[in-house]
N, CA and C of each residue as an Amber inpcrd file, in Angstrom:
protein
   528
 -16.1410000  -2.9540000  -5.0870000 -16.1830000  -1.5860000  -5.5420000
 -14.8020000  -0.9480000  -5.5770000 -13.8140000  -1.5660000  -4.9560000
 -12.4520000  -1.0390000  -4.9870000 -11.6190000  -1.9430000  -5.8810000
 -10.8930000  -1.3510000  -6.8140000 -10.0310000  -2.1100000  -7.7230000
  -8.5790000  -1.8180000  -7.3920000  -7.7600000  -2.8770000  -7.3880000
  -6.3230000  -2.7570000  -7.2110000  -5.6860000  -3.4450000  -8.4130000
  -4.9260000  -2.6840000  -9.2200000  -4.3280000  -3.2810000 -10.4110000
  -3.0460000  -4.0350000 -10.0640000  -2.3990000  -4.6000000 -11.0620000
  -1.1940000  -5.4150000 -10.8560000  -0.0570000  -4.6330000 -10.2220000
  -0.0380000  -3.3100000 -10.3960000   1.0050000  -2.4790000  -9.8070000
   0.6160000  -1.9270000  -8.4380000  -0.5800000  -2.2990000  -7.9440000
  -1.0060000  -1.8550000  -6.6250000  -1.7210000  -0.5240000  -6.5980000
  -2.0520000   0.0480000  -7.7640000  -2.7760000   1.3150000  -7.8080000
  -4.2370000   1.0830000  -7.4370000  -4.7720000   1.9510000  -6.5920000
  -6.1170000   1.7830000  -6.0580000  -7.0680000   2.7340000  -6.7650000
  -8.2470000   2.2190000  -7.1340000  -9.2660000   3.0700000  -7.7410000
 -10.6370000   2.5600000  -7.3300000 -11.5980000   3.4450000  -7.4050000
 -12.9860000   3.0720000  -7.1910000 -13.8270000   3.8150000  -8.2190000
 -14.7800000   3.1500000  -8.7900000 -15.6200000   3.7000000  -9.8680000
 -14.7700000   4.2280000 -11.0160000 -13.6250000   3.5890000 -11.2910000
 -12.7680000   3.9530000 -12.4080000 -11.8420000   5.1210000 -12.1730000
 -11.8190000   5.6700000 -10.9590000 -10.9750000   6.8310000 -10.6860000
 -10.0600000   6.5450000  -9.4930000  -8.8130000   6.9860000  -9.6090000
  -7.8610000   6.8500000  -8.5140000  -7.8500000   8.0600000  -7.6090000
  -8.7170000   9.0450000  -7.8750000  -8.7700000  10.2730000  -7.0870000
  -9.6880000  10.0560000  -5.8870000  -9.1690000   9.3890000  -4.8670000
  -9.9350000   9.1350000  -3.6630000  -9.1210000   9.5150000  -2.4380000
  -9.8150000   9.7350000  -1.3460000  -9.1550000  10.0820000  -0.0990000
  -9.0450000   8.8430000   0.7660000  -7.9810000   8.7970000   1.5850000
  -7.7900000   7.6970000   2.5210000  -7.8900000   8.2620000   3.9300000
  -8.8210000   7.7100000   4.6940000  -8.9790000   8.0650000   6.1020000
  -8.4950000   6.8830000   6.9350000  -7.9680000   7.1740000   8.1070000
  -7.6080000   6.1270000   9.0650000  -8.3630000   6.4210000  10.3490000
  -9.1420000   5.4480000  10.7820000  -9.9990000   5.5670000  11.9730000
 -10.9000000   6.7980000  11.9000000 -11.4600000   7.0680000  10.7170000
 -12.4250000   8.1360000  10.5450000 -11.8460000   9.5270000  10.4090000
 -10.5200000   9.6300000  10.3260000  -9.8730000  10.9410000  10.2330000
  -9.0020000  10.9870000   8.9760000  -8.8980000  12.1640000   8.3200000
  -8.0300000  12.2700000   7.1380000  -6.5990000  11.8430000   7.4840000
  -6.0130000  11.0320000   6.6420000  -4.6960000  10.4740000   6.9360000
  -3.5450000  11.3120000   6.3970000  -3.8090000  12.1870000   5.4410000
  -2.7230000  12.9280000   4.8130000  -2.0370000  12.1220000   3.7270000
  -2.5070000  10.9100000   3.4680000  -1.9390000  10.0590000   2.4200000
  -2.4840000  10.5580000   1.0900000  -1.5830000  11.0330000   0.2250000
  -2.0120000  11.5770000  -1.0600000  -1.0670000  11.1440000  -2.1700000
  -1.5200000  11.3080000  -3.3830000  -0.7030000  11.1660000  -4.5830000
   0.2060000   9.9640000  -4.6130000   1.4890000  10.2120000  -4.8850000
   2.4670000   9.1540000  -5.1260000   2.7340000   8.3000000  -3.9000000
   2.5820000   8.8630000  -2.6940000   2.8980000   8.0610000  -1.5120000
   1.7300000   7.2140000  -1.0350000   0.5560000   7.3170000  -1.6880000
  -0.6300000   6.5810000  -1.2570000  -0.3860000   5.0740000  -1.2530000
   0.1300000   4.5380000  -2.3400000   0.3600000   3.1020000  -2.4390000
   1.4210000   2.6380000  -1.4550000   2.5180000   3.3770000  -1.3200000
   3.6010000   2.9800000  -0.4210000   3.1490000   2.9270000   1.0300000
   2.3850000   3.9220000   1.4480000   1.9310000   3.9620000   2.8370000
   0.9020000   2.8690000   3.0940000  -0.0280000   2.6660000   2.1640000
  -1.0260000   1.6140000   2.3530000  -0.3870000   0.2300000   2.3540000
   0.6310000   0.0220000   1.5300000   1.3390000  -1.2560000   1.5230000
   2.0220000  -1.5300000   2.8500000   2.3990000  -0.4710000   3.5520000
   3.1320000  -0.6300000   4.7980000   2.2410000  -0.9760000   5.9880000
   0.9200000  -0.8400000   5.8550000   0.0220000  -1.2040000   6.9500000
  -0.2010000  -2.7040000   6.9000000   0.2510000  -3.4460000   7.9200000
   0.0590000  -4.8970000   7.8900000  -1.4240000  -5.2590000   7.9830000
  -1.8270000  -6.2870000   7.2670000  -3.2250000  -6.7210000   7.2780000
  -3.6770000  -7.0990000   8.6810000  -2.7710000  -7.5870000   9.5080000
  -3.1270000  -7.9890000  10.8640000  -3.5170000  -6.7990000  11.7360000
  -3.1920000  -5.5760000  11.3230000  -3.5280000  -4.3790000  12.1030000
  -4.8650000  -3.7750000  11.6900000  -5.4820000  -4.2980000  10.6230000
  -6.7290000  -3.7310000  10.1080000  -7.9230000  -4.5250000  10.6280000
  -8.8560000  -3.8010000  11.2450000 -10.0900000  -4.4350000  11.7190000
 -11.1260000  -4.4840000  10.6060000 -11.3050000  -3.3670000   9.8790000
 -12.2590000  -3.3240000   8.7740000 -11.9150000  -2.1610000   7.8430000
 -12.5360000  -2.1730000   6.6790000 -12.3650000  -1.1000000   5.7010000
 -13.7510000  -0.6600000   5.2650000 -14.0030000   0.6390000   5.3600000
 -15.2760000   1.2060000   4.9370000 -15.0670000   1.9650000   3.6390000
 -16.0120000   1.8550000   2.7230000 -15.9290000   2.5530000   1.4480000
 -17.1220000   3.4830000   1.3400000 -16.8410000   4.7700000   1.1410000
 -17.9070000   5.7700000   0.9980000 -17.8320000   6.3240000  -0.4160000
 -18.6960000   5.8320000  -1.3060000 -18.7090000   6.3110000  -2.6880000
 -19.2680000   7.7220000  -2.7980000 -20.2420000   8.0490000  -1.9700000
 -20.8560000   9.3740000  -1.9700000 -20.8570000   9.9160000  -0.5460000
 -19.7030000  10.4100000  -0.0650000 -19.6460000  10.8950000   1.3080000
 -20.5330000  12.1300000   1.5080000 -21.0890000  12.2400000   2.7270000
 -21.9750000  13.3750000   2.9950000 -21.1670000  14.6560000   3.2080000
 -21.8370000  15.7410000   3.5050000 -21.2210000  17.0680000   3.5500000
 -20.1790000  17.2380000   4.6530000 -20.1870000  16.4020000   5.6820000
 -19.2020000  16.5770000   6.7540000 -17.7920000  16.1590000   6.3310000
 -17.6700000  15.4710000   5.2030000 -16.3730000  15.0600000   4.6930000
 -15.9010000  16.0180000   3.6120000 -14.5820000  16.1970000   3.5380000
 -13.9640000  17.0470000   2.5300000 -14.2310000  16.4670000   1.1470000
 -14.5270000  17.3000000   0.1760000 -14.8760000  16.8340000  -1.1730000
 -13.6600000  16.6210000  -2.0650000 -12.4510000  16.6090000  -1.5140000
 -11.2410000  16.4840000  -2.3260000 -11.1990000  15.1770000  -3.1170000
 -11.6310000  14.0850000  -2.5340000 -11.6030000  12.7950000  -3.2280000
 -12.8660000  12.5950000  -4.0160000 -12.8610000  12.9250000  -5.2990000
 -14.0840000  12.8860000  -6.0850000 -14.6150000  11.4750000  -6.2780000
 -13.7680000  10.4490000  -6.1810000 -14.2360000   9.0870000  -6.3460000
 -14.7440000   8.5010000  -5.0370000 -14.4890000   9.1640000  -3.9250000
 -14.9790000   8.6830000  -2.6460000 -13.8840000   8.6270000  -1.5990000
 -14.2050000   7.9370000  -0.5120000 -13.3060000   7.8340000   0.6330000
 -13.1720000   6.3700000   1.0220000 -11.9460000   5.9560000   1.3040000
 -11.6800000   4.6500000   1.8980000 -11.2530000   4.9180000   3.3310000
 -12.0080000   4.3740000   4.2840000 -11.7260000   4.5700000   5.7050000
 -11.1970000   3.2560000   6.2680000  -9.9450000   3.2470000   6.6990000
  -9.3220000   2.0470000   7.2540000  -9.4400000   2.1080000   8.7760000
 -10.1420000   1.1370000   9.3440000 -10.3160000   1.0600000  10.7950000
  -9.2680000   0.0890000  11.3330000  -8.3560000   0.6200000  12.1560000
  -7.2940000  -0.2020000  12.7270000  -7.7640000  -0.8550000  14.0250000
  -7.2280000  -2.0290000  14.3070000  -7.5650000  -2.7380000  15.5360000
  -6.9880000  -2.0080000  16.7340000  -7.7260000  -2.0450000  17.8250000
  -7.2110000  -1.5320000  19.0890000  -6.6240000  -2.7140000  19.8330000
  -5.4080000  -2.5620000  20.2820000  -4.7320000  -3.6510000  20.9730000
  -4.7960000  -3.4030000  22.4770000  -5.6150000  -4.2070000  23.1620000
  -5.7710000  -4.0390000  24.6000000  -5.0880000  -5.1510000  25.3880000
  -4.1790000  -5.8830000  24.7640000  -3.4380000  -6.9120000  25.4760000
  -2.4650000  -6.2390000  26.4290000  -2.5220000  -6.5940000  27.7040000
  -1.6430000  -5.9970000  28.7100000  -0.2580000  -6.6270000  28.6070000
   0.7750000  -5.8450000  28.9490000   2.1480000  -6.3460000  28.9250000
   2.8100000  -6.0810000  27.5870000   3.7900000  -6.9090000  27.2740000
   4.5470000  -6.7560000  26.0220000   4.1910000  -7.9020000  25.0910000
   3.9210000  -7.5770000  23.8380000   3.7030000  -8.5990000  22.8210000
   4.1810000  -8.0550000  21.4880000   4.3550000  -8.9240000  20.5530000
   4.8570000  -8.4970000  19.2530000   4.5160000  -9.5010000  18.1800000
   4.8570000  -9.1430000  16.9580000   4.6210000 -10.0360000  15.8290000
   5.6550000  -9.7780000  14.7450000   5.8830000 -10.8010000  13.9400000
   6.7880000 -10.7230000  12.7940000   6.0530000 -11.3620000  11.6260000
   6.1760000 -10.7680000  10.4540000   5.5640000 -11.3840000   9.2860000
   6.5200000 -11.3290000   8.1040000   6.3470000 -12.2800000   7.2060000
   7.1150000 -12.3490000   5.9670000   6.1230000 -12.6410000   4.8530000
   6.1890000 -11.8800000   3.7830000   5.3260000 -12.1080000   2.6330000
   6.1720000 -12.3480000   1.3930000   5.8130000 -13.3610000   0.6110000
   6.5610000 -13.6800000  -0.6010000   5.5790000 -14.0000000  -1.7090000
   5.7950000 -13.3990000  -2.8580000   4.9960000 -13.6960000  -4.0350000
   5.9400000 -14.0170000  -5.1790000   5.4890000 -14.8060000  -6.0910000
   6.3390000 -15.2170000  -7.2050000   6.5240000 -14.1240000  -8.2370000
   5.8670000 -12.9960000  -8.0940000   6.0110000 -11.9080000  -9.0540000
   6.9240000 -10.8140000  -8.5100000   7.9060000 -11.1790000  -7.7050000
   8.9110000 -10.2500000  -7.1800000   8.2940000  -9.1400000  -6.3350000
   7.3960000  -9.5210000  -5.4660000   6.7700000  -8.5620000  -4.5600000
   6.8580000  -9.1750000  -3.1650000   7.8880000  -8.8090000  -2.4310000
   8.1670000  -9.4240000  -1.1470000   8.1270000  -8.3850000  -0.0370000
   7.8120000  -8.8330000   1.1740000   7.7590000  -7.9000000   2.2950000
   8.1180000  -8.6190000   3.5860000   8.5730000  -7.8310000   4.5490000
   8.9020000  -8.3460000   5.8680000   8.6310000  -7.2220000   6.8630000
   8.2250000  -7.5810000   8.0510000   7.9390000  -6.5460000   9.0340000
   7.8600000  -7.1110000  10.4370000   7.9040000  -6.2140000  11.3920000
   7.8100000  -6.6070000  12.7990000   7.1520000  -5.4740000  13.5710000
   6.4480000  -5.8300000  14.6280000   5.8730000  -4.8140000  15.5000000
   5.9810000  -5.2810000  16.9400000   6.0470000  -4.3220000  17.8430000
   6.0820000  -4.6230000  19.2660000   5.1280000  -3.6620000  19.9640000
   4.3920000  -4.2000000  20.9220000   3.3840000  -3.4270000  21.6430000
   3.6360000  -3.5440000  23.1420000   3.4190000  -2.4380000  23.8240000
   3.5020000  -2.4370000  25.2890000   2.2610000  -1.7330000  25.8040000
   1.5630000  -2.3530000  26.7430000   0.3730000  -1.7520000  27.3340000
   0.3660000  -2.0100000  28.8320000   0.1370000  -0.9310000  29.5780000
   0.0070000  -1.0310000  31.0260000  -1.0790000  -0.0570000  31.4550000
  -2.1190000  -0.6020000  32.0510000  -3.2830000   0.1700000  32.4830000
  -3.8300000   1.0010000  31.3290000  -3.7660000   2.3250000  31.3930000
  -4.3870000   3.1750000  30.3770000  -3.4230000   3.6320000  29.2850000
  -2.1620000   3.2230000  29.3510000  -1.1620000   3.6870000  28.3930000
  -0.7090000   2.5320000  27.5040000  -0.6220000   2.8070000  26.2080000
  -0.1450000   1.8140000  25.2620000   0.8450000   2.4420000  24.2940000
   1.8530000   1.6750000  23.9200000   2.8540000   2.1340000  22.9630000
   3.0680000   1.0390000  21.9320000   3.0720000   1.4180000  20.6670000
   3.2790000   0.4670000  19.5790000   4.3020000   1.0450000  18.6190000
   5.2050000   0.2090000  18.1540000   6.1200000   0.6140000  17.0900000
   6.2490000  -0.5410000  16.1070000   6.4140000  -0.2140000  14.8430000
   6.5420000  -1.2640000  13.8300000   7.4800000  -0.8130000  12.7160000
   8.0740000  -1.7990000  12.0670000   8.9460000  -1.5660000  10.9150000
   8.4910000  -2.4830000   9.7980000   8.3780000  -1.9520000   8.5870000
   7.9760000  -2.7380000   7.4280000   8.9080000  -2.4330000   6.2630000
   9.3240000  -3.4860000   5.5610000  10.1810000  -3.3570000   4.3810000
   9.5020000  -4.0970000   3.2420000   9.4810000  -3.4620000   2.0760000
   8.8750000  -4.0930000   0.9140000   9.7710000  -3.9040000  -0.2980000
   9.9290000  -4.9690000  -1.0690000  10.7050000  -4.9660000  -2.3060000
   9.7660000  -5.3570000  -3.4340000   9.8060000  -4.5930000  -4.5250000
   8.9060000  -4.8540000  -5.6490000   9.6580000  -4.5840000  -6.9440000
   9.6010000  -5.5260000  -7.8580000  10.1420000  -5.2740000  -9.1840000
   9.2900000  -5.9940000 -10.2150000   9.2610000  -5.4380000 -11.4080000
   8.4740000  -6.0040000 -12.4950000   9.4040000  -6.2830000 -13.6710000
   9.4180000  -7.5050000 -14.1240000  10.2200000  -7.8920000 -15.2850000
   9.3170000  -8.0020000 -16.5050000   9.8620000  -7.7420000 -17.6570000
   9.1130000  -7.9010000 -18.8900000  10.0230000  -8.4880000 -19.9530000
   9.3990000  -9.1510000 -20.8900000  10.1500000  -9.6940000 -22.0240000
   9.2150000  -9.7520000 -23.2260000   9.8180000  -9.7480000 -24.3950000
   9.0150000  -9.8050000 -25.6040000   9.8630000 -10.1760000 -26.8000000
   9.2060000 -10.5780000 -27.8540000   9.8820000 -10.9630000 -29.0750000
   9.1150000 -10.3360000 -30.2300000   9.8160000  -9.6090000 -31.0910000
   9.1940000  -8.9670000 -32.2470000   9.7720000  -9.5670000 -33.5210000
   8.9160000  -9.7910000 -34.5120000   9.3470000 -10.2860000 -35.8220000
   8.6970000  -9.3960000 -36.8700000   9.5420000  -8.7310000 -37.6690000
   9.0460000  -7.8190000 -38.6930000   9.5920000  -8.2020000 -40.0530000
   8.7860000  -7.9900000 -41.0660000   9.2390000  -8.1490000 -42.4480000
   9.0650000  -6.7940000 -43.1170000  10.1820000  -6.1890000 -43.5250000
  10.1570000  -4.8840000 -44.1830000  10.2650000  -5.0830000 -45.6890000
   9.3090000  -4.5300000 -46.4210000   9.2970000  -4.6380000 -47.8880000
   9.6120000  -3.2600000 -48.4580000  10.6590000  -3.1930000 -49.2770000
  11.0660000  -1.9400000 -49.9090000  10.2450000  -1.6970000 -51.1790000
  10.3750000  -0.4900000 -51.7610000   9.6270000  -0.1440000 -52.9720000
  10.0330000  -1.0030000 -54.1650000  11.2680000  -1.5000000 -54.1940000
  11.7040000  -2.3350000 -55.3140000  11.3890000  -3.8110000 -55.0830000
  10.4760000  -4.1120000 -54.1600000  10.0160000  -5.4650000 -53.8110000
  11.0450000  -6.2890000 -53.0550000  12.2070000  -5.7280000 -52.7510000
  13.1430000  -6.4680000 -51.9050000  12.6390000  -6.3620000 -50.4610000
  13.0600000  -7.2860000 -49.6330000  12.5980000  -7.2710000 -48.2510000
  13.6980000  -7.8020000 -47.3320000  13.5420000  -7.5250000 -46.0740000
  14.4320000  -8.0860000 -45.0690000  13.6430000  -8.2900000 -43.7770000
  14.1350000  -9.2220000 -42.9680000  13.5000000  -9.5220000 -41.6850000
  14.2700000  -8.8450000 -40.5600000  13.5440000  -8.3870000 -39.5860000
  14.1460000  -7.8040000 -38.3950000  13.5220000  -8.4960000 -37.1810000
  14.3320000  -9.2500000 -36.4680000  13.8580000  -9.9640000 -35.2870000
  14.5460000  -9.3850000 -34.0520000  13.7700000  -9.0950000 -33.0470000
  14.3440000  -8.5740000 -31.8000000  13.8080000  -9.3560000 -30.6080000
  14.6600000  -9.5180000 -29.6330000  14.3060000 -10.1840000 -28.3850000
  14.5210000  -9.1680000 -27.2730000  13.4650000  -8.8100000 -26.5670000
  13.5270000  -7.7640000 -25.5470000  13.3000000  -8.3500000 -24.1590000
  14.1450000  -7.9670000 -23.2480000  13.9760000  -8.3300000 -21.8470000
  14.4070000  -7.1380000 -21.0200000  13.7800000  -6.9640000 -19.8780000
  14.1950000  -5.8390000 -19.0560000  13.5120000  -5.7880000 -17.7140000
  13.9000000  -4.8010000 -16.9640000  13.3490000  -4.5340000 -15.6500000
  12.5810000  -3.2210000 -15.7540000  11.2920000  -3.2970000 -15.5470000
  10.4610000  -2.1180000 -15.7180000  10.4050000  -1.2640000 -14.4550000
  10.3210000  -1.8710000 -13.3140000  10.1400000  -1.1170000 -12.0800000
  10.8750000  -1.8320000 -10.9540000  11.5870000  -1.0830000 -10.1700000
  12.3650000  -1.6370000  -9.0720000  12.1920000  -0.7060000  -7.8810000
  11.4810000  -1.1260000  -6.8530000  11.1340000  -0.2330000  -5.7570000
  11.4320000  -0.8590000  -4.4030000  11.8820000  -0.0300000  -3.4810000
  12.0730000  -0.4220000  -2.0890000  11.2730000   0.5400000  -1.2200000
  10.5920000   0.0070000  -0.2200000   9.8450000   0.8420000   0.7130000
  10.2340000   0.4550000   2.1310000  10.5990000   1.4370000   2.9390000
  10.8570000   1.2480000   4.3600000   9.8900000   2.1380000   5.1160000
   9.2030000   1.5890000   6.0760000   8.2560000   2.3770000   6.8570000
   8.4200000   2.0530000   8.3350000   8.5170000   3.0970000   9.1300000
   8.5550000   2.9480000  10.5850000   7.3800000   3.7380000  11.1300000
   6.6070000   3.1110000  11.9970000   5.4960000   3.8360000  12.6100000
   5.5530000   3.6560000  14.1190000   5.1500000   4.6850000  14.8240000
   5.0530000   4.6360000  16.2850000   3.7270000   5.2600000  16.6870000
   3.2180000   4.7870000  17.8080000   1.9410000   5.2960000  18.2780000
   1.8950000   5.1980000  19.7910000   1.4370000   6.2610000  20.4290000
   1.2650000   6.3030000  21.8760000  -0.2070000   6.5790000  22.1490000
  -0.8550000   5.7070000  22.9380000  -2.2730000   5.8380000  23.2620000
  -2.4540000   6.0800000  24.7520000  -3.4280000   6.9300000  25.0620000
  -3.8540000   7.1100000  26.4460000  -5.3730000   6.9900000  26.4710000
  -5.8730000   6.0000000  27.1900000  -7.3170000   5.7660000  27.2810000
  -7.9100000   6.6510000  28.3670000  -8.6430000   7.6730000  27.9540000
  -9.3000000   8.5600000  28.9040000 -10.4090000   7.7950000  29.6210000
 -11.2210000   7.1000000  28.8490000 -12.2530000   6.2130000  29.3690000
 -12.5070000   5.1500000  28.3100000 -13.5710000   4.3650000  28.4750000
 -13.8290000   3.2440000  27.5690000 -14.0850000   3.6690000  26.1270000
 -14.6340000   4.8760000  25.9260000 -14.9840000   5.3140000  24.5810000
 -14.0710000   6.3860000  24.0090000 -13.1540000   6.9140000  24.7850000
 -12.3130000   8.0090000  24.3330000 -10.8310000   7.7130000  24.5730000
 -10.0320000   7.9220000  23.5320000  -8.6040000   7.6760000  23.5760000
  -7.8820000   8.8250000  22.8990000  -6.7810000   9.2390000  23.4730000
  -5.9090000  10.2160000  22.8430000  -4.7610000   9.4280000  22.2220000
  -4.4960000   9.6850000  20.9510000  -3.4490000   8.9680000  20.2400000
  -2.4970000   9.9680000  19.5930000  -1.2240000   9.7260000  19.7610000
  -0.1890000  10.5010000  19.0850000   0.6170000   9.4820000  18.2920000
   0.7640000   9.7260000  16.9970000   1.4700000   8.7620000  16.1670000
   2.2860000   9.4300000  15.0960000   3.2200000   8.6810000  14.5540000
   4.0180000   9.1820000  13.4390000   4.3120000   8.0470000  12.4850000
   4.5370000   8.3940000  11.2470000   4.8270000   7.4310000  10.1930000
   5.9740000   7.9770000   9.3760000   7.0600000   7.2440000   9.3040000
   8.2540000   7.6670000   8.5600000   8.4470000   6.7610000   7.3700000
């Protein structure tokens, strides 16, 4: 039910006007920064994704196509741990990132950095035959090559968690 085109634009039911929630709460991700911020969330941090095509009245009606709710994993590993990832695609869409986590008893701290490079190349060849009113003609051949899109994304996120009890956690986070 969710479509992602070659440029990474997200739509559902043919419309890109949707809201993005993280852990059941509005994320503030809107418009032009939607793709960049979603690209910066590593797949290893996502537990599940919920899609609400017809959200009930308790949700804001701003996203007419629906809501995508991204549920992030809770990391309860005690001590210090981290991860590094590298992504490479043959269509000039590369990424690299790292995260480090610290957890002791009820307090957890996570920080991560993600970098993404994306560019789209295009090429084409046109062949035209132009015929004038006096029946004379000439050929026009063109060879086109170029760079359509060249983008860099840097994202740093930090999060501080305090577990009040097994079912309740206070989280303070930022995304740059």
